[in-house]
Amino acid sequence: VLTPGWDADGNRYPNEEEGGEEEEEDFMMGEMNDELSENDFLDVSNEEMITNEVWNVTAEDKLKGDGMIPSSGASENENANTNYFDRSSDYTQCGLYRDVFADNLSPQNGCIVDETEGSNSPICRAKQLQLDLSKIDFHGVLGGEYLDTVMGRDEDVEFPTYNEGAFVSSMENVPDADQSNEEKWSQLYYMKYLFAAMKIETDANYNEYDCALVIKEPTYFITRYEYVDPMRTLSDWWNTYWSSSFPETPSNINEQQQRPRIIFLDSHADGYLDPVWTHVFGPVTYIAQLLSSKSNNDDNKLVCIKDARFVPSGYSSYLSSDEKALRPCPAMMEKFVQHFVRSYSLQNVSMEPGRITIVQSSHNFITHPRMQPTAKTEDAEKALLEYVKDQLEKQLPPTTTIKIVQMEHMSFVERLRILRQTHVMIGMDQEWLVPHLLFLSDGVHVFDIGTNTVSLPQTILNWKRTVTYRYNILTQDEIDNSSNITAIQIKNRLVPLVQFALKK
């Protein structure tokens, strides 16, 4: 649910309390808000009809379970007990499966390409894949290095170059490698280079004795872009989960019993979100390090993989698309979230009434070799959020718990625990607010005091319809000049909203 800057009674903000110069200043600011039209906001809080720019669904659709809620007869936990859908009916109730892939629920040895508007995202699987590392140029970069040892390194060298024959398979329906459709070709991202270097042989079955390494467990290949960005990484996690969710047939859903292996096709330095991959999905290896235990003098660089899957780029994730053709599936999203919750044994952690979490960005947190700190921005945000905390503590009951956190400095399990416990979340940076919306407990209210526009939250909240997101609480001028914000502004705008949320 997305709402603009309304007061606790559902009205546009009232004039401020009497108070001399502050009264006049805030009154003028209120008039500025009134000049905005209804089209400047998105309100999908009506219980009878949910309408937004992505897709429309009526209350009748909600009762049908049309991609909106878990299947009837299944509790939330029951409907999320594996990282795959549990019944064939779950697929037919998810619009992504029904509309995009119809009866072809899983590629056996090839690709299914989603050609809906705004997408060219293939789901690809290769049986008996051969990977010849001698035909890949790694530019002398292995990946996973300690960050302080590679500061200033150019990003281009972190993406290997594939030469012809680097991949050999018998895959069918591989996206056209002749680049005849430039738009669709560009939307493949890393896969376009991989498929251009792939040699297709109808009888491409390997003999294990010819392989320097044989990988028998399900293996997921992915190239990460913006690998330390929370939203991009969330999209990569989702795409990996999405790729793992396809059954062999509707009657044989849980064929995969082995913990999969993740192979990064990039050579990025160590990232603070990297441990999550191993904990949630499976052991991770950089492609350049697959044969690191072998002698450099060994001429055999052939890696043989029994069951390989290629995860679409996070840029093509359904989470980051606002195209009308891409229908969200909250039931599957709840499974995704519960998979993370179970992986960190946090099933018993729930929302704590009265717990307020204020999220502060750490602009001095160096996350990749090309990053430069921005102390001035961080100092201004810190001062404003501490001021907000002080004003809330004065206005809210003593039973309320208010804490400022910098999530970049926390382990993921600490971050996830706080998100599950939070009742109200406040922040200024959508980069840190939006990716965490999905992991919040049901009924949480989020107040974005640093944004007057909405785009990405709208897309995310189509997948998480049990969270309320409010924005446009402060004007852009106030955000840019935070030293001008007064106690009465916080008291009359933010405090009533938080008080209302805490009653929920």
XYZ file of C-alpha atoms in Angstrom:
504
model
C 0.000 0.000 0.000
C 1.398 3.357 -1.046
C 0.113 6.621 0.329
C 1.339 10.234 0.176
C 1.586 12.696 3.043
C -1.815 12.394 4.695
C -2.567 12.887 8.341
C -3.764 10.173 10.718
C -7.418 10.797 9.783
C -6.778 10.319 6.091
C -6.858 14.024 5.232
C -4.251 16.194 3.552
C -1.973 17.702 6.198
C -3.731 20.420 8.242
C -2.341 23.852 8.999
C 0.249 23.799 11.767
C -0.435 24.764 15.374
C -0.261 28.364 16.389
C 3.320 29.340 16.915
C 4.476 32.677 15.531
C 6.969 32.474 12.696
C 6.951 28.692 12.640
C 3.204 28.766 12.112
C 3.522 30.995 9.045
C 6.397 28.993 7.602
C 4.611 25.672 7.990
C 1.317 27.088 6.746
C 3.012 28.190 3.531
C 4.559 24.782 3.166
C 1.135 23.189 3.626
C -0.179 25.323 0.789
C 2.628 24.025 -1.376
C 1.453 20.482 -0.704
C -2.131 21.417 -1.557
C -0.995 22.555 -4.990
C -0.116 18.972 -5.875
C -2.789 17.066 -7.743
C -4.082 13.617 -6.893
C -2.108 12.315 -9.861
C 1.099 13.099 -7.981
C 0.293 10.328 -5.527
C -0.571 6.668 -5.529
C -3.193 5.405 -3.108
C -4.099 1.716 -3.273
C -5.520 1.389 0.215
C -9.176 0.812 -0.780
C -10.138 -2.610 0.486
C -12.687 -3.254 -2.236
C -10.493 -2.451 -5.233
C -6.718 -2.416 -5.567
C -5.740 -0.305 -8.568
C -2.314 0.903 -9.606
C -0.244 1.511 -12.694
C 1.073 -2.035 -12.925
C -2.078 -4.150 -12.981
C -5.605 -4.207 -11.663
C -7.131 -6.751 -9.337
C -10.564 -6.742 -7.750
C -11.718 -8.163 -4.450
C -13.158 -11.079 -6.414
C -9.689 -11.848 -7.784
C -8.330 -11.806 -4.239
C -10.893 -14.397 -3.202
C -9.929 -16.569 -6.166
C -6.289 -16.525 -5.096
C -5.245 -15.314 -8.547
C -1.594 -14.812 -7.760
C -2.547 -12.681 -4.777
C -2.587 -14.929 -1.713
C -1.500 -18.480 -0.822
C -3.778 -21.218 -2.090
C -6.932 -21.775 -0.054
C -6.581 -24.323 2.696
C -2.878 -23.619 3.261
C -1.532 -21.553 6.098
C 1.253 -19.069 5.494
C 3.939 -21.368 6.852
C 2.504 -24.465 5.244
C 2.469 -22.744 1.894
C 6.140 -21.819 2.260
C 7.785 -24.996 3.495
C 10.252 -25.389 0.616
C 11.921 -23.092 -1.859
C 9.660 -24.558 -4.549
C 5.915 -24.461 -4.969
C 4.374 -27.484 -3.287
C 1.414 -28.283 -5.506
C 0.719 -27.975 -9.195
C -2.245 -25.719 -8.350
C 0.220 -23.144 -7.014
C 1.562 -22.697 -10.535
C -1.813 -22.128 -12.129
C -2.616 -19.525 -9.498
C 0.547 -17.552 -10.199
C 0.091 -15.304 -13.208
C 3.807 -15.390 -14.075
C 3.707 -19.141 -14.620
C 0.276 -19.293 -16.206
C 0.606 -16.382 -18.604
C 4.299 -16.482 -19.472
C 5.160 -20.152 -19.582
C 1.769 -21.823 -20.021
C 2.247 -25.609 -19.923
C 6.025 -25.462 -20.396
C 6.848 -25.269 -16.726
C 10.513 -26.159 -17.063
C 13.093 -26.186 -19.844
C 14.520 -29.692 -20.046
C 17.623 -28.869 -22.075
C 17.285 -25.438 -23.561
C 15.557 -22.110 -23.007
C 12.065 -20.816 -22.465
C 12.032 -17.160 -23.377
C 9.574 -14.774 -21.770
C 8.581 -12.541 -24.685
C 5.938 -10.519 -22.866
C 6.056 -6.754 -23.221
C 9.104 -5.242 -21.567
C 10.917 -8.515 -21.094
C 13.201 -10.851 -22.999
C 14.225 -12.886 -20.005
C 15.100 -16.516 -20.764
C 15.037 -19.399 -18.310
C 17.798 -21.695 -19.575
C 18.936 -25.135 -18.529
C 21.764 -27.258 -19.933
C 22.158 -30.970 -19.327
C 25.705 -32.318 -19.692
C 27.282 -28.872 -20.075
C 30.989 -28.680 -20.894
C 32.925 -25.616 -19.768
C 36.400 -25.093 -21.238
C 38.225 -22.601 -18.992
C 41.140 -22.388 -21.422
C 38.826 -20.479 -23.779
C 37.917 -17.806 -21.233
C 40.037 -14.715 -20.644
C 39.856 -13.790 -16.964
C 42.098 -10.735 -17.385
C 44.279 -12.002 -14.547
C 41.446 -11.511 -12.020
C 40.187 -14.384 -9.851
C 37.396 -12.620 -7.917
C 36.648 -12.549 -4.218
C 39.759 -10.583 -3.264
C 39.852 -8.546 -0.059
C 38.550 -5.119 -0.963
C 41.503 -3.153 0.400
C 43.872 -5.061 -1.902
C 42.146 -4.025 -5.147
C 40.970 -0.454 -4.537
C 40.876 1.527 -7.759
C 40.618 -1.562 -9.992
C 38.706 -0.976 -13.229
C 35.379 -2.767 -13.395
C 35.850 -4.026 -16.960
C 38.470 -6.562 -15.892
C 35.971 -8.092 -13.460
C 33.925 -9.473 -16.363
C 35.595 -12.398 -18.183
C 35.680 -12.602 -21.976
C 34.284 -15.804 -23.526
C 35.878 -17.136 -26.686
C 34.192 -19.520 -29.118
C 33.815 -22.984 -27.659
C 34.021 -21.849 -24.036
C 30.667 -23.601 -23.542
C 29.562 -26.786 -25.306
C 26.049 -28.172 -24.971
C 23.138 -29.775 -26.802
C 20.671 -27.085 -25.683
C 17.667 -26.283 -27.829
C 15.907 -22.977 -28.414
C 18.951 -20.943 -27.435
C 18.285 -17.211 -27.984
C 19.404 -16.115 -31.420
C 23.132 -15.433 -31.347
C 23.211 -13.607 -34.699
C 22.023 -10.426 -33.003
C 19.304 -9.965 -35.640
C 17.035 -8.288 -33.098
C 19.222 -5.685 -31.424
C 16.669 -4.758 -28.735
C 16.065 -8.328 -27.595
C 19.756 -9.112 -27.849
C 20.679 -6.250 -25.518
C 18.123 -7.423 -22.947
C 19.961 -10.724 -22.505
C 22.815 -8.933 -20.694
C 25.590 -11.419 -19.834
C 23.805 -14.289 -21.583
C 24.377 -12.717 -24.997
C 28.135 -13.173 -24.601
C 27.716 -16.653 -23.187
C 25.453 -17.871 -26.009
C 27.634 -16.226 -28.671
C 30.552 -18.336 -27.393
C 28.505 -21.534 -26.983
C 29.016 -24.419 -29.369
C 25.835 -26.426 -29.914
C 26.311 -30.140 -30.603
C 23.350 -32.513 -30.748
C 25.362 -35.294 -29.094
C 27.343 -33.133 -26.662
C 27.652 -35.705 -23.872
C 30.872 -35.766 -21.902
C 32.896 -38.687 -20.620
C 33.718 -38.054 -16.980
C 37.232 -39.411 -17.489
C 37.926 -36.508 -19.847
C 36.948 -33.876 -17.271
C 39.294 -32.150 -14.863
C 36.275 -31.507 -12.635
C 32.775 -33.002 -12.614
C 29.948 -31.170 -10.832
C 26.931 -33.381 -10.243
C 24.727 -31.169 -8.074
C 22.363 -28.599 -9.667
C 24.496 -25.596 -10.630
C 23.347 -22.010 -11.120
C 25.403 -19.585 -13.196
C 24.939 -15.845 -12.715
C 26.733 -12.647 -13.587
C 26.153 -9.924 -11.013
C 26.007 -6.263 -11.958
C 26.156 -3.651 -9.178
C 26.873 -6.573 -6.876
C 26.869 -4.565 -3.638
C 23.720 -2.574 -4.404
C 20.903 -3.835 -2.124
C 18.169 -3.617 -4.765
C 20.230 -5.207 -7.550
C 21.331 -7.998 -5.243
C 17.739 -8.591 -4.147
C 16.830 -8.894 -7.840
C 19.628 -11.441 -8.323
C 18.433 -13.425 -5.308
C 14.890 -13.374 -6.624
C 15.953 -14.469 -10.118
C 17.967 -17.321 -8.627
C 14.970 -18.413 -6.594
C 12.706 -17.982 -9.614
C 15.032 -20.147 -11.729
C 15.093 -22.846 -9.046
C 11.329 -23.003 -8.720
C 10.526 -24.805 -11.934
C 9.550 -28.452 -11.447
C 10.225 -31.258 -13.893
C 6.492 -31.853 -14.208
C 3.560 -30.712 -12.077
C 3.446 -34.162 -10.464
C 7.173 -34.284 -9.659
C 7.800 -30.912 -8.056
C 10.510 -31.617 -5.495
C 12.945 -33.511 -7.687
C 15.913 -31.442 -6.502
C 17.053 -32.775 -3.137
C 20.692 -31.685 -3.361
C 21.867 -28.285 -2.157
C 22.737 -26.411 -5.360
C 26.042 -24.811 -6.234
C 26.301 -21.162 -7.280
C 28.967 -20.135 -9.801
C 29.654 -16.418 -10.189
C 30.548 -15.682 -13.805
C 31.942 -12.331 -12.698
C 35.222 -11.691 -10.875
C 34.140 -8.964 -8.465
C 36.021 -8.366 -5.243
C 34.600 -9.639 -1.973
C 31.243 -8.003 -1.212
C 29.474 -7.569 2.101
C 26.369 -9.371 0.766
C 28.304 -12.374 -0.580
C 27.847 -14.578 2.538
C 24.071 -14.493 2.031
C 24.416 -16.444 -1.215
C 26.074 -19.367 0.532
C 23.749 -19.315 3.514
C 20.494 -19.093 1.557
C 21.236 -20.948 -1.680
C 24.412 -23.020 -1.609
C 28.219 -22.987 -1.836
C 29.631 -20.277 -4.103
C 32.598 -20.483 -6.475
C 33.970 -17.859 -8.841
C 34.331 -19.309 -12.330
C 37.998 -18.302 -12.443
C 38.615 -20.381 -9.305
C 36.912 -23.617 -10.388
C 40.235 -25.372 -10.966
C 42.271 -23.396 -8.434
C 43.296 -26.617 -6.663
C 44.731 -28.033 -9.892
C 48.272 -27.498 -11.048
C 48.770 -24.546 -13.370
C 50.732 -26.886 -15.613
C 47.723 -29.150 -16.088
C 46.520 -28.651 -19.664
C 43.085 -30.072 -18.930
C 40.758 -27.143 -18.196
C 37.500 -28.954 -18.914
C 34.754 -28.666 -16.291
C 31.725 -30.919 -16.785
C 28.375 -30.037 -15.226
C 25.497 -32.487 -15.087
C 22.701 -29.950 -14.649
C 23.417 -26.248 -15.261
C 20.958 -23.368 -15.104
C 21.593 -19.801 -16.194
C 20.015 -17.176 -13.947
C 18.719 -14.092 -15.786
C 20.393 -10.797 -14.946
C 18.888 -8.827 -12.075
C 18.289 -6.014 -14.550
C 15.582 -8.183 -16.144
C 13.976 -9.127 -12.830
C 10.220 -8.886 -12.503
C 10.849 -7.014 -9.243
C 12.327 -4.038 -11.054
C 9.903 -3.868 -13.969
C 6.873 -1.594 -14.096
C 5.566 -3.030 -17.359
C 1.851 -3.770 -17.260
C 2.342 -7.225 -18.754
C 4.421 -8.456 -15.819
C 1.968 -9.596 -13.170
C 3.257 -9.917 -9.620
C 2.702 -13.068 -7.600
C 2.585 -12.304 -3.854
C 2.094 -15.995 -3.007
C 5.452 -16.869 -4.504
C 7.046 -13.813 -2.916
C 5.951 -15.008 0.507
C 7.664 -18.328 -0.202
C 10.813 -16.445 -1.191
C 10.780 -14.443 2.049
C 10.075 -17.491 4.195
C 12.982 -19.301 2.545
C 15.309 -16.569 3.859
C 13.624 -16.590 7.271
C 14.041 -20.356 7.620
C 17.616 -20.273 6.343
C 18.520 -18.037 9.289
C 16.247 -19.890 11.785
C 14.116 -16.822 12.452
C 10.706 -18.464 12.103
C 9.791 -17.498 15.670
C 10.779 -13.839 15.306
C 7.756 -11.606 14.795
C 6.787 -7.940 14.859
C 7.181 -6.301 18.272
C 4.440 -3.701 18.891
C 5.908 -0.260 19.470
C 9.291 -0.988 17.922
C 10.428 1.826 15.599
C 13.475 1.380 13.395
C 15.070 4.462 11.826
C 17.323 3.491 8.909
C 20.366 5.693 8.341
C 22.523 5.249 5.248
C 26.271 4.990 5.664
C 27.730 6.969 2.781
C 31.246 6.339 4.081
C 30.822 2.570 3.859
C 33.211 1.492 1.093
C 31.706 -1.489 -0.726
C 33.578 -1.815 -4.034
C 36.946 -0.803 -5.549
C 35.641 2.303 -7.273
C 33.679 3.868 -4.402
C 34.454 7.234 -2.830
C 33.058 8.318 0.582
C 30.676 11.263 0.892
C 30.961 12.370 4.527
C 29.017 15.631 4.113
C 25.881 13.815 2.921
C 26.106 11.301 5.761
C 26.525 13.998 8.421
C 23.414 15.877 7.235
C 21.279 12.726 7.164
C 22.537 11.618 10.575
C 21.693 14.994 12.138
C 18.167 15.001 10.711
C 17.375 11.415 11.753
C 18.696 12.004 15.269
C 16.429 15.069 15.423
C 13.491 12.940 14.285
C 14.290 10.348 16.951
C 14.467 13.028 19.641
C 11.092 14.493 18.661
C 9.418 11.075 18.507
C 10.729 10.187 21.963
C 9.145 13.371 23.327
C 5.757 12.685 21.770
C 5.343 8.896 21.967
C 4.664 6.783 25.086
C 7.661 5.396 27.023
C 6.769 1.861 25.974
C 7.890 2.748 22.442
C 11.361 1.566 21.423
C 13.174 3.775 18.907
C 16.541 2.833 17.437
C 18.683 4.255 14.625
C 20.468 1.536 12.646
C 23.004 1.432 9.821
C 22.235 -1.837 8.108
C 25.399 -1.842 6.018
C 27.398 -2.547 9.181
C 25.223 -5.480 10.261
C 25.380 -9.121 9.315
C 22.407 -10.168 7.229
C 20.926 -12.260 10.034
C 21.008 -9.193 12.332
C 19.371 -7.108 9.623
C 16.682 -9.714 8.953
C 15.928 -10.076 12.649
C 15.419 -6.307 13.025
C 13.193 -6.186 9.944
C 10.984 -8.977 11.259
C 10.704 -7.251 14.671
C 9.995 -3.758 13.335
C 6.541 -2.199 13.733
C 7.323 1.161 12.089
C 10.278 1.900 9.809
C 11.495 5.432 9.004
C 14.230 6.482 6.615
C 15.410 8.936 3.971
C 17.076 6.739 1.364
C 14.958 4.562 -0.924
C 18.067 2.544 -1.735
C 17.900 1.130 1.777
C 14.187 1.320 2.487
C 12.788 -0.332 -0.630
C 14.841 -3.583 -0.822
C 13.927 -4.358 2.778
C 10.170 -3.924 2.337
C 9.784 -7.535 1.269
C 11.277 -8.898 4.493
C 9.088 -6.879 6.859
C 6.345 -8.569 8.854
C 2.744 -8.075 7.810
C 1.139 -4.816 8.923
C 4.310 -2.700 9.103
C 4.156 1.004 8.214
C 7.111 2.598 6.406
C 7.635 6.368 6.374
C 9.961 7.736 3.709
C 10.851 11.282 4.758
C 13.461 11.729 2.047
C 11.367 11.203 -1.084
C 8.682 13.177 -2.871
C 8.342 10.786 -5.802
C 7.459 7.112 -6.078
C 8.363 4.505 -8.681
C 10.335 1.570 -7.351
C 8.323 1.218 -4.104
C 5.212 0.913 -6.256
C 6.668 -2.074 -8.107
C 7.951 -3.807 -4.985
C 4.711 -3.370 -3.060
C 2.765 -5.116 -5.794
C 4.591 -8.197 -4.525
C 4.206 -7.319 -0.825
C 0.689 -6.011 -0.288
C 0.713 -6.253 3.508
C 3.010 -3.247 4.091
C 2.005 0.433 4.033
C 4.504 2.874 2.495
C 4.061 6.628 2.992
C 6.086 9.355 1.303
C 5.985 13.119 0.598
C 6.026 13.860 4.318
C 8.559 16.675 3.893
C 8.949 18.989 0.914
C 11.962 18.676 -1.339
C 13.214 22.047 -0.128
C 13.071 20.855 3.461
C 14.907 17.679 2.533
C 17.630 19.648 0.747
C 17.924 22.106 3.639
C 17.337 19.865 6.619
C 18.651 22.496 9.068
C 15.430 24.443 8.469
C 13.180 21.646 9.715
C 11.471 22.543 12.959
C 10.056 20.530 15.832
C 6.521 21.585 14.955
C 6.905 20.171 11.438
C 7.927 16.792 12.783
C 5.238 16.954 15.477
C 2.381 17.835 13.131
C 3.309 15.644 10.180
C 5.294 12.592 11.169
C 4.192 12.025 14.760
C 0.427 11.657 13.989
C 1.241 9.131 11.271
C 3.451 7.105 13.579
C 0.866 7.246 16.360
C -1.767 5.979 13.957
C 0.516 3.184 12.729
C 1.330 2.031 16.261
C -2.368 1.420 16.895
C -2.485 -1.084 14.055
